[in-house]
PDB file of C-alpha atoms and ligand atoms in Angstrom:
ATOM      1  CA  UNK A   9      76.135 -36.090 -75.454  1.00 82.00           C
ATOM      2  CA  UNK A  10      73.212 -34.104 -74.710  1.00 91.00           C
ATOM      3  CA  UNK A  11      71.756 -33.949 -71.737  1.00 97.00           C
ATOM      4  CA  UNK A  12      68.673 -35.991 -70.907  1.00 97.00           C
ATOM      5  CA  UNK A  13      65.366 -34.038 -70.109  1.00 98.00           C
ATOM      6  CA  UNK A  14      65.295 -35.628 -66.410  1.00 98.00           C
ATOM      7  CA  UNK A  15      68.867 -34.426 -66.275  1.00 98.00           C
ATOM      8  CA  UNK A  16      68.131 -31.055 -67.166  1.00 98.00           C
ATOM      9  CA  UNK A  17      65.222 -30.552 -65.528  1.00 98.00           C
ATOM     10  CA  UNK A  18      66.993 -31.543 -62.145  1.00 98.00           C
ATOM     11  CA  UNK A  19      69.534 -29.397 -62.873  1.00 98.00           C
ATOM     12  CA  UNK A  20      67.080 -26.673 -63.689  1.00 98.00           C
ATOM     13  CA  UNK A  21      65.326 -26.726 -60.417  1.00 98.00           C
ATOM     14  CA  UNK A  22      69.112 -26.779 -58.588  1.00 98.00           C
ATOM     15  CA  UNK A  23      69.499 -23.203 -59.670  1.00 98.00           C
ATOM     16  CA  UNK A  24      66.181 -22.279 -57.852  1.00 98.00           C
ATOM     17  CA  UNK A  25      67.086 -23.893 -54.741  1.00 98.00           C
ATOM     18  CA  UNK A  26      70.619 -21.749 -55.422  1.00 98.00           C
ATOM     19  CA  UNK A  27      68.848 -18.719 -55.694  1.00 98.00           C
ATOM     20  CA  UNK A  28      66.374 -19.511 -52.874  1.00 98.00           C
ATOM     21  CA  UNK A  29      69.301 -19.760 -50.746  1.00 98.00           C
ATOM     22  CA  UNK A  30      70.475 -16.485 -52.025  1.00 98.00           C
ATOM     23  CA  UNK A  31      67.340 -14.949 -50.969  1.00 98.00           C
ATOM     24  CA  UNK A  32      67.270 -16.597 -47.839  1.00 98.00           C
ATOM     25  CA  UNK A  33      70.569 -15.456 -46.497  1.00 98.00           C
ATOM     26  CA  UNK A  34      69.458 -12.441 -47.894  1.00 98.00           C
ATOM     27  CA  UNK A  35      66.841 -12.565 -45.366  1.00 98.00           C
ATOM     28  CA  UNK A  36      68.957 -13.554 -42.882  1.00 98.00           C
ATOM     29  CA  UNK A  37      71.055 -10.367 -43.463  1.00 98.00           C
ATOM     30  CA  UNK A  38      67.806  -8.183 -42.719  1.00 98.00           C
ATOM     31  CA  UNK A  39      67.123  -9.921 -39.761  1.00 98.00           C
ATOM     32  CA  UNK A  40      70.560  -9.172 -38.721  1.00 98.00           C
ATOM     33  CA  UNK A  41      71.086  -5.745 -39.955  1.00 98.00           C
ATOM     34  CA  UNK A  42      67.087  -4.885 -38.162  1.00 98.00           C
ATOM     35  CA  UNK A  43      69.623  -6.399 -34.842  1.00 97.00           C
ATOM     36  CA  UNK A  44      72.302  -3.869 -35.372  1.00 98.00           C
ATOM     37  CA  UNK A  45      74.472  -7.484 -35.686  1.00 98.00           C
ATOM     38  CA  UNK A  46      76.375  -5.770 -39.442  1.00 98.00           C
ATOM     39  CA  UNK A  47      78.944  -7.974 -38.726  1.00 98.00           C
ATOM     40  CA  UNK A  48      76.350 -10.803 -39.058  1.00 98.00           C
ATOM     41  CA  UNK A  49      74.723  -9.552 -41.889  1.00 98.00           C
ATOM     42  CA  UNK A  50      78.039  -8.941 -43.893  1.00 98.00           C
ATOM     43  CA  UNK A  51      78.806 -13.102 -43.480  1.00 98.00           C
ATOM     44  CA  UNK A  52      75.284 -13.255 -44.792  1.00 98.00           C
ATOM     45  CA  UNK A  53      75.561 -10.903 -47.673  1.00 98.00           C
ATOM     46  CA  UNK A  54      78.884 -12.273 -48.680  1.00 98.00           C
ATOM     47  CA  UNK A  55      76.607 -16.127 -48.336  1.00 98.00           C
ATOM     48  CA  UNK A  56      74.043 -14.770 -50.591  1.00 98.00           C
ATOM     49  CA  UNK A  57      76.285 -13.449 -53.286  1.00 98.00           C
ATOM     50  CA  UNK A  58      78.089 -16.744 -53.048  1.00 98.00           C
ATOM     51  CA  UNK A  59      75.299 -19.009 -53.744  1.00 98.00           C
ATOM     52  CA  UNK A  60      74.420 -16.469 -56.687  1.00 98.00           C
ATOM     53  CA  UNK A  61      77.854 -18.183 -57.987  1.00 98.00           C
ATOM     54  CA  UNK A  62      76.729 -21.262 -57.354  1.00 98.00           C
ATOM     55  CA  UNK A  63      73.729 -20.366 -59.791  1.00 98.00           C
ATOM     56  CA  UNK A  64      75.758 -19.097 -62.489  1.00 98.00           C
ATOM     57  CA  UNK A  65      77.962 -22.554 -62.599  1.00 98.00           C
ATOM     58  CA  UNK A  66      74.700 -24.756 -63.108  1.00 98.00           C
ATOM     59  CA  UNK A  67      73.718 -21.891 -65.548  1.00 98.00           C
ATOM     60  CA  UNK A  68      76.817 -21.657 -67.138  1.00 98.00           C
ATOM     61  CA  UNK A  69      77.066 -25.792 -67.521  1.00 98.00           C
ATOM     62  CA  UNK A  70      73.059 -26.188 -68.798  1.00 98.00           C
ATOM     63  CA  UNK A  71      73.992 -23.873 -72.066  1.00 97.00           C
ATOM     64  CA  UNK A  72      77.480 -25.468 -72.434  1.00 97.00           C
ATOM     65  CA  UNK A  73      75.837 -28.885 -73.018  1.00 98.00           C
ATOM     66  CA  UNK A  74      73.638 -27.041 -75.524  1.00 97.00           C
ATOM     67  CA  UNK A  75      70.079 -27.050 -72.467  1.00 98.00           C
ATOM     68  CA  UNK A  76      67.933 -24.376 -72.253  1.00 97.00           C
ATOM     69  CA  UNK A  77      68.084 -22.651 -68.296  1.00 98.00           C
ATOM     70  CA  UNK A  78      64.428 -22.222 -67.209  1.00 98.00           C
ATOM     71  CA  UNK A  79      63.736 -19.934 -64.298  1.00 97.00           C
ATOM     72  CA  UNK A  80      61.029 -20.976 -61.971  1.00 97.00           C
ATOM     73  CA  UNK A  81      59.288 -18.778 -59.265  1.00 98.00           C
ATOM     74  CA  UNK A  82      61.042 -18.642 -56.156  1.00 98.00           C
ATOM     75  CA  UNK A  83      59.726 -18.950 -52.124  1.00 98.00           C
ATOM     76  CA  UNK A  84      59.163 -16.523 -49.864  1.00 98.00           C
ATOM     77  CA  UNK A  85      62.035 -17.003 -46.930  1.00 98.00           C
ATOM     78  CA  UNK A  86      61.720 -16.883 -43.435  1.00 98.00           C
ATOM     79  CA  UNK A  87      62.197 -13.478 -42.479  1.00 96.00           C
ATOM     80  CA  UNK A  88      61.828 -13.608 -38.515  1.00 97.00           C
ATOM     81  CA  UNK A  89      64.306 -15.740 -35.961  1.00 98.00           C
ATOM     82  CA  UNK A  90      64.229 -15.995 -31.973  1.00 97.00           C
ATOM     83  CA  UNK A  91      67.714 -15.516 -31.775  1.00 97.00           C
ATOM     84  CA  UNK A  92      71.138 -15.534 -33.773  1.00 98.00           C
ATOM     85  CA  UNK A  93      71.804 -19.171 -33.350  1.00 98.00           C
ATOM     86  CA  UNK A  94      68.511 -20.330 -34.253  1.00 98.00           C
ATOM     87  CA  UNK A  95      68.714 -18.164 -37.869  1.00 98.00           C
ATOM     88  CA  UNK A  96      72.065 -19.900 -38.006  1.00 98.00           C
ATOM     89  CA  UNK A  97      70.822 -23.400 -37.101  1.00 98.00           C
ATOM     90  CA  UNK A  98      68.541 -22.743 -39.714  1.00 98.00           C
ATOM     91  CA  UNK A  99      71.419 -21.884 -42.180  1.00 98.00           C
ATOM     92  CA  UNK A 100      73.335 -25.028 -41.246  1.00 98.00           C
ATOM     93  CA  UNK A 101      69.882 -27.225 -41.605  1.00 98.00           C
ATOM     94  CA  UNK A 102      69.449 -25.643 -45.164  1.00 98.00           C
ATOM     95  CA  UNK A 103      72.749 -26.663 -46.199  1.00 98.00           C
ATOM     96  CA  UNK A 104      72.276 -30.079 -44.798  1.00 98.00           C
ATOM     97  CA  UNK A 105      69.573 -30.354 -47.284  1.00 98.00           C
ATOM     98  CA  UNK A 106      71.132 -28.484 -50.423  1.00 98.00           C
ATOM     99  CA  UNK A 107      73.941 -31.539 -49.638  1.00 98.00           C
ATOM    100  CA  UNK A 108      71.121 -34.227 -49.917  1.00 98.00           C
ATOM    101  CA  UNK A 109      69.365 -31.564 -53.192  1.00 98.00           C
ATOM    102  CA  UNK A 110      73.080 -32.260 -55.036  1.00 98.00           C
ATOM    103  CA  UNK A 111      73.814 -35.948 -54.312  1.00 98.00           C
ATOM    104  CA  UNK A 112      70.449 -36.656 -55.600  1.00 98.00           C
ATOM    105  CA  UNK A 113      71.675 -35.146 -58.506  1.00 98.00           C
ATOM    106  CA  UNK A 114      74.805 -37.153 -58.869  1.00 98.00           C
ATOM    107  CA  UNK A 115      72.568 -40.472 -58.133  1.00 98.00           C
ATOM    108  CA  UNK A 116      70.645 -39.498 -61.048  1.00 98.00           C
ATOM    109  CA  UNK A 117      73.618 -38.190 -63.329  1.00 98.00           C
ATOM    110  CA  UNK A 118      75.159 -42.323 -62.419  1.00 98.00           C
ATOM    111  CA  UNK A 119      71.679 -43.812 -63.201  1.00 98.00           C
ATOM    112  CA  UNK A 120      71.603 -42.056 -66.942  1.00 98.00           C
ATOM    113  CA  UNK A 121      75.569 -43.075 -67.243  1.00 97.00           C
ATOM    114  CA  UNK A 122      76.048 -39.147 -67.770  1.00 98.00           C
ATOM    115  CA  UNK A 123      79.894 -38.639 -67.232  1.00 98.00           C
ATOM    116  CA  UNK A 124      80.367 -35.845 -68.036  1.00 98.00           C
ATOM    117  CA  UNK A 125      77.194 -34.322 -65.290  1.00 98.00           C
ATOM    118  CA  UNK A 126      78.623 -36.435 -62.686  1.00 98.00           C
ATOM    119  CA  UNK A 127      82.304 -34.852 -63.160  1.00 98.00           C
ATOM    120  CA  UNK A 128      80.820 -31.176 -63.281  1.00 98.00           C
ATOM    121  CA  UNK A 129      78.984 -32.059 -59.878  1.00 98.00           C
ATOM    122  CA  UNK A 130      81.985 -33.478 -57.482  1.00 98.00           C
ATOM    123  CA  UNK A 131      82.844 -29.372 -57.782  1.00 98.00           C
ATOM    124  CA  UNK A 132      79.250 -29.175 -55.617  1.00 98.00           C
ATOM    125  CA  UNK A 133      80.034 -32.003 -53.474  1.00 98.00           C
ATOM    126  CA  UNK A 134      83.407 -30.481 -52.186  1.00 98.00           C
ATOM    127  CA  UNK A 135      81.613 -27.126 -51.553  1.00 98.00           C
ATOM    128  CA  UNK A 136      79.014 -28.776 -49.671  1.00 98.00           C
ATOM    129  CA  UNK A 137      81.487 -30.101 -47.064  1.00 98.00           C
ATOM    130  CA  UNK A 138      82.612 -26.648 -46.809  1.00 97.00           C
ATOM    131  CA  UNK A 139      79.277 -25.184 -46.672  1.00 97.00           C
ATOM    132  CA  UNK A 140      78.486 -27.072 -44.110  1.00 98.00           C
ATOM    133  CA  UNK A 141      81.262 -27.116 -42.500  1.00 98.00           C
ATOM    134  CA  UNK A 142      80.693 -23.202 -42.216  1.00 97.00           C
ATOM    135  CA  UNK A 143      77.806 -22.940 -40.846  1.00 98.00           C
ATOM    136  CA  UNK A 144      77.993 -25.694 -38.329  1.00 98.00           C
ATOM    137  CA  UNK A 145      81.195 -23.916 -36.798  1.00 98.00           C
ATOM    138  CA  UNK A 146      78.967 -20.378 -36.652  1.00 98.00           C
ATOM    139  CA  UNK A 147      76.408 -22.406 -34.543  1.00 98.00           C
ATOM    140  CA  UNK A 148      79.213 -24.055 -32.453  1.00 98.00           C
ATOM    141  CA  UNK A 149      80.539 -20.781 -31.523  1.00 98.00           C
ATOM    142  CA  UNK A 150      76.741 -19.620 -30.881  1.00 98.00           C
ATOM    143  CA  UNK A 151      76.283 -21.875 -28.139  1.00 98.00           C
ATOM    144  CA  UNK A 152      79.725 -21.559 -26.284  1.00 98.00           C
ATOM    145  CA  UNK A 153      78.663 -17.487 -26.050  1.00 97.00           C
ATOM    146  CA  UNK A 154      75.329 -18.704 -25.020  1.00 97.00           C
ATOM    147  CA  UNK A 155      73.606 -15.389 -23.485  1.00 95.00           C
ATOM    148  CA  UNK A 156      76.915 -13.617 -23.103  1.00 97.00           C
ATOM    149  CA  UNK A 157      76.234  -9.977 -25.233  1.00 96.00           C
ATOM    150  CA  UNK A 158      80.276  -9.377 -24.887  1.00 97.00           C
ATOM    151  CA  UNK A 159      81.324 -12.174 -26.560  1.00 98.00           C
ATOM    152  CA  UNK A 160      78.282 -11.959 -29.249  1.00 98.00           C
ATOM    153  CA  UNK A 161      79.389  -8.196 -30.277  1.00 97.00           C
ATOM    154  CA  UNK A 162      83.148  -9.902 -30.480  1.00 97.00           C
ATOM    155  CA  UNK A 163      81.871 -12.321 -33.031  1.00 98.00           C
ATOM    156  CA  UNK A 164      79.884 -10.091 -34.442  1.00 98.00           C
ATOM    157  CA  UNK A 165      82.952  -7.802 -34.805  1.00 98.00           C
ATOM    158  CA  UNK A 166      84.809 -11.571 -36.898  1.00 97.00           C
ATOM    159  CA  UNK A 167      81.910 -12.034 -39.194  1.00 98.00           C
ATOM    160  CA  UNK A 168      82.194  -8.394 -39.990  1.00 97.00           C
ATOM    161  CA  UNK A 169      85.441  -8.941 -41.846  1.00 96.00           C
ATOM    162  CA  UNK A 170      83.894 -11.724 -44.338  1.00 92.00           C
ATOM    163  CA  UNK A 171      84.970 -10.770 -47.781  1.00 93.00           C
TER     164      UNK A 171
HETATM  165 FE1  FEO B 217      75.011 -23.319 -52.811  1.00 67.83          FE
HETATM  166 FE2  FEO B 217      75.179 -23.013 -49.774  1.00 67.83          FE
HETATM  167  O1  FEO B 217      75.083 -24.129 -51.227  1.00 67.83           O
END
């Protein structure tokens, strides 16, 4: 079955909010790296290349069911936060809403009975929970170190060995 117009349009603008988040942890890493926080900016950079992944798959899947992938322009990230855990609040609030991007997308893969959609997205709505799950822990650990600069360059010094 091909896929429905709607269906690949949504689909379409998933991979620009992918690659938005790309560039936004990208800008996250600068913001880090301008801190002298590398180990920060590594879990970033290792973030951003992930979510270029996450690109690929929706890529990869448009041209498997025979779509065309159309490339939109993309925003203009932050590049400026008060403090480590608010750029990471940030992350964790972005993810909330690339959760809410993706089951919108399943609603509308159910609503156009498009099986095979719906079965390529539960791989989205697993990462999500990890996603999440990621950042929120980052901005749990934030606040327990609260203004404490020892244990922040000791975190720092975790993040660092992201691979
Ligand atoms: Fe591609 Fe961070 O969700």
């Amino acid at each position: 079955m091909k896929l429905e117009d709607k269906m690949l349009n949504a689909l379409n603008e998933q991979i620009n909010k992918e690659i938005f988040s790309a560039y936004l942890y990208y800008s996250m890493a600068a913001y880090f790296d301008s801190l002298n926080l590398e180990g920060f900016a590594n879990w970033m950079k290792v973030q951003a290349k992930e979510e270029l992944t996450h690109a690929q798959k929706l890529y990869d899947y448009i041209y498997d069911k025979g779509g065309i992938v159309e490339l939109d322009n993309i925003d203009k990230p932050k590049k400026e936060w008060g403090s480590p855990l608010e750029a990471f609040k940030d992350a964790y609030d972005h993810e909330l809403s690339v959760t809410q991007s993706i089951d919108k997308l399943v609603d509308l893969a159910k609503e156009l009975n498009d099986h095979a959609t719906q079965n390529f997205l539960q791989w989205f709505v697993n990462e999500q929970v990890e996603e999440e799950a990621n950042t929120k822990k980052i901005v749990d650990t934030l606040q327990m170190i609260g203004e404490s600069k020892t244990a922040l360059f000791m975190f720092n010094g975790q993040l660092g060995s992201r691979q």
